[in-house]
mmCIF file of C-alpha atoms in Angstrom:
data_model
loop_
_atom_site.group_PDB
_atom_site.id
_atom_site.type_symbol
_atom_site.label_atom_id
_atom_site.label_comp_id
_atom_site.label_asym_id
_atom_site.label_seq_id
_atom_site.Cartn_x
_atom_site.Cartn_y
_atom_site.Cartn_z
ATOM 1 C CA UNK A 15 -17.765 12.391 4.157
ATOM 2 C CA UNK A 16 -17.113 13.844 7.818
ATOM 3 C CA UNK A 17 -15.447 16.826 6.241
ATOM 4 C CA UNK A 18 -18.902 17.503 4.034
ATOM 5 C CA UNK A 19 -20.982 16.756 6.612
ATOM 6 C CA UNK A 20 -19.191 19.781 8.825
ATOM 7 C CA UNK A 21 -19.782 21.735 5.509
ATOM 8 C CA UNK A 22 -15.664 21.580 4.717
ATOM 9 C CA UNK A 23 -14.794 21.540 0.841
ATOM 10 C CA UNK A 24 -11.347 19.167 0.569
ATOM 11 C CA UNK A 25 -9.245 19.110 -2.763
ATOM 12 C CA UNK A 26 -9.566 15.602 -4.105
ATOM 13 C CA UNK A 27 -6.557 15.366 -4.145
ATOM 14 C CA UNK A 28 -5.644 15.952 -0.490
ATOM 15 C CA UNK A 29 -8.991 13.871 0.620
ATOM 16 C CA UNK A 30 -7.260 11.315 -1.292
ATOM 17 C CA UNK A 31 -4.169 11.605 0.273
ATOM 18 C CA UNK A 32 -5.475 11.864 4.129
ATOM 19 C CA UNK A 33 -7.361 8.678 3.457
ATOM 20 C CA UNK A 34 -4.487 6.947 1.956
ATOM 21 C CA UNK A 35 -1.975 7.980 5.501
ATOM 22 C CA UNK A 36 -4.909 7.137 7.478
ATOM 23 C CA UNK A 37 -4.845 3.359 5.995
ATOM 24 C CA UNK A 38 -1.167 3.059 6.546
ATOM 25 C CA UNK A 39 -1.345 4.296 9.733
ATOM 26 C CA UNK A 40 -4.342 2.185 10.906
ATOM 27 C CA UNK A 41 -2.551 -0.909 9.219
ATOM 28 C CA UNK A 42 0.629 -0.563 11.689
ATOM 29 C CA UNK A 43 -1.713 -1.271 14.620
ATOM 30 C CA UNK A 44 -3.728 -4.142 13.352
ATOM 31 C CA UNK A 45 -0.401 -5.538 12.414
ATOM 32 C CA UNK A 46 1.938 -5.284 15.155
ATOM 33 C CA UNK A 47 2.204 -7.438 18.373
ATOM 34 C CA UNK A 48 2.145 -5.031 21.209
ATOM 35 C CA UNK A 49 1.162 -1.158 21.495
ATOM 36 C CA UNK A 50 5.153 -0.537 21.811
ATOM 37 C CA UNK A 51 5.982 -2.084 18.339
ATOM 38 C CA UNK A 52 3.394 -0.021 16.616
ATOM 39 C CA UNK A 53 4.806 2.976 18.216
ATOM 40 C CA UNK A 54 8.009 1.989 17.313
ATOM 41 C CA UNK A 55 6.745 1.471 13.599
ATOM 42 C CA UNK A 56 5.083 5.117 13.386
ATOM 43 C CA UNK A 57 8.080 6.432 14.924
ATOM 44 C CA UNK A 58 10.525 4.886 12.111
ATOM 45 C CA UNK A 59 7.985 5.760 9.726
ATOM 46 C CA UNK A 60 7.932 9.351 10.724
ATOM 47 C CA UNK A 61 11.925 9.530 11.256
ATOM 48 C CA UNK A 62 11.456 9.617 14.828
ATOM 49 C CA UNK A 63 13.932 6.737 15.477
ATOM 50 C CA UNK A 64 17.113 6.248 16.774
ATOM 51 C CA UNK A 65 18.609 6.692 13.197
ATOM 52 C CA UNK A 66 20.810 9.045 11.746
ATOM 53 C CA UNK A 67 23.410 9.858 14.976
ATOM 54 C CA UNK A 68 26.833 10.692 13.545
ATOM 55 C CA UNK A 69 27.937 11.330 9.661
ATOM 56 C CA UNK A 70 27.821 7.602 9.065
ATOM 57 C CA UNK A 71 24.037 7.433 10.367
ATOM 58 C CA UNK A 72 23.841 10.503 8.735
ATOM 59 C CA UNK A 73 24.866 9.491 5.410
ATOM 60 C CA UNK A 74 23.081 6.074 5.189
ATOM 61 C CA UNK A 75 19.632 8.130 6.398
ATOM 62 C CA UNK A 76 20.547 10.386 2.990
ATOM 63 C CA UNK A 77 20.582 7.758 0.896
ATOM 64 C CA UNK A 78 17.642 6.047 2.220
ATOM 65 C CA UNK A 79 15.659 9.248 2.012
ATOM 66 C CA UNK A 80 16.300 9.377 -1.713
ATOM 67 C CA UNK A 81 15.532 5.834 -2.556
ATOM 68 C CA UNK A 82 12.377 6.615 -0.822
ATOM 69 C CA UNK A 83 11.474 9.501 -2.380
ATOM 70 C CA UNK A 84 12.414 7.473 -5.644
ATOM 71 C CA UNK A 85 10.101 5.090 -4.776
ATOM 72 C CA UNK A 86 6.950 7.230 -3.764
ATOM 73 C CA UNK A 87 7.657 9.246 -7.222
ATOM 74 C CA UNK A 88 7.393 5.832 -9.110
ATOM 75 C CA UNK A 89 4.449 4.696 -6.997
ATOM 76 C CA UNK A 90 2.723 7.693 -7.803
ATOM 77 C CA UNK A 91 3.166 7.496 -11.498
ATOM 78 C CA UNK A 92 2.470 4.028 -11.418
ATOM 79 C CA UNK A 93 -1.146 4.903 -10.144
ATOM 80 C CA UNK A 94 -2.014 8.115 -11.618
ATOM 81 C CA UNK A 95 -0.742 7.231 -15.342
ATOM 82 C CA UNK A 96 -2.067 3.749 -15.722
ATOM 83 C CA UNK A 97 -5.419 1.931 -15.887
ATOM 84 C CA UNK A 98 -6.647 0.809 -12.641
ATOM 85 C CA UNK A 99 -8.615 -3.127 -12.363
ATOM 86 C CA UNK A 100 -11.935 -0.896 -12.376
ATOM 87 C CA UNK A 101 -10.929 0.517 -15.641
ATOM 88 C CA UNK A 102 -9.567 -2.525 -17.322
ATOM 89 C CA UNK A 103 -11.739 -4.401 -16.700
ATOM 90 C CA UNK A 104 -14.435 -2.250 -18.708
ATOM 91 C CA UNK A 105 -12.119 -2.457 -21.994
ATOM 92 C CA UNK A 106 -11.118 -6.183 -21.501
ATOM 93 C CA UNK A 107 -11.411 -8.399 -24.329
ATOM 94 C CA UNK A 108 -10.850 -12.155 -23.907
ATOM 95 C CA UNK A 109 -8.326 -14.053 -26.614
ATOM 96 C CA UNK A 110 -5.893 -16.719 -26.834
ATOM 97 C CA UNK A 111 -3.073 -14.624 -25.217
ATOM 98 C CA UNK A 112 -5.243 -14.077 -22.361
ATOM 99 C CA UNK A 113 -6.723 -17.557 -22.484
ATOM 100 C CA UNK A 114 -3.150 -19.246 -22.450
ATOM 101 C CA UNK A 115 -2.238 -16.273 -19.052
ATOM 102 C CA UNK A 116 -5.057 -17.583 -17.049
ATOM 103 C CA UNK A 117 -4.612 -21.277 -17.773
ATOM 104 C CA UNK A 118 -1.100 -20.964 -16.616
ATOM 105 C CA UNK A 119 -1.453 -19.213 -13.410
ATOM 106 C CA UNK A 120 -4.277 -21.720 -13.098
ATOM 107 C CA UNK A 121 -1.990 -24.410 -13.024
ATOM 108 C CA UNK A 122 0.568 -23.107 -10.982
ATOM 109 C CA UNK A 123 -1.570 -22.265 -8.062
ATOM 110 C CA UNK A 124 -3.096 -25.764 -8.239
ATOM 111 C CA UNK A 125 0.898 -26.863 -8.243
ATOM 112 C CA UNK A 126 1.465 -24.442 -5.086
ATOM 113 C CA UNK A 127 -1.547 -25.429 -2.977
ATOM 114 C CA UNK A 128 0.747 -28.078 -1.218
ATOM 115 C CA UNK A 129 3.234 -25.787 -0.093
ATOM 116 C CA UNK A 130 2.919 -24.273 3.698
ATOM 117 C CA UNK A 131 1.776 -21.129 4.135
ATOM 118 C CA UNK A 132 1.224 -18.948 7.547
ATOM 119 C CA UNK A 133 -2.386 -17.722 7.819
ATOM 120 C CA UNK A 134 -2.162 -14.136 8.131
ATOM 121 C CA UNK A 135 -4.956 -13.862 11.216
ATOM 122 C CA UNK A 136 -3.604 -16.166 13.550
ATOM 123 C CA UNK A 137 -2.941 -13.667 16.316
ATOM 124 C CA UNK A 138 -6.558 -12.836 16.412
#
């Protein structure tokens, strides 16, 4: 909206993409403890760490570069291919199968609300 606002044009595309970096991004600070963690995040994130000194480094960077890029390839697929919630949600039809889904799942989160969980905001 900024960028139309300033009378820019953006490819969808690449408005989609700055938004979705932007999240990430923003999400390292609201998680981390301290300033220096989250800088230590976006640096690791960006391949500014302290990996990847000699061959061995080297190597093990490699592979993890390509399971990565596996990864972000599937990802991408994954969300550009398929039906979103929004979507499915317009072509849903109830029946037994889905009946018999929801009953389950039903049950087992009445089954799980003993266990202990940590509450996500309890640094705040």
């Amino acid at each position: 909206r900024t960028w139309r606002q300033l009378g820019f044009r953006l490819w969808a595309w690449l408005a989609w993409l700055i938004t979705f970096n932007f999240v990430n991004i923003a999400w390292v600070f609201f998680r981390a403890k301290e300033w220096g963690d989250a800088l230590r995040v976006l640096g690791g994130m960006f391949g500014l760490g302290d990996y990847g000194i000699g061959l061995d480094g080297f190597a093990v960077n490699l592979a993890a570069g390509r399971s990565l890029i596996h990864s972000l390839v599937v990802g991408f697929v994954l969300i550009l291919v398929f039906k979103n919630s929004i979507e499915k949600v317009r072509t849903f039809k109830p029946n037994l199968y889905h009946s018999l889904f929801m009953i389950s799942i039903l049950m087992m989160s009445i089954l799980m609300l003993s266990k202990e969980s940590e509450f996500l905001y309890f640094n705040f």
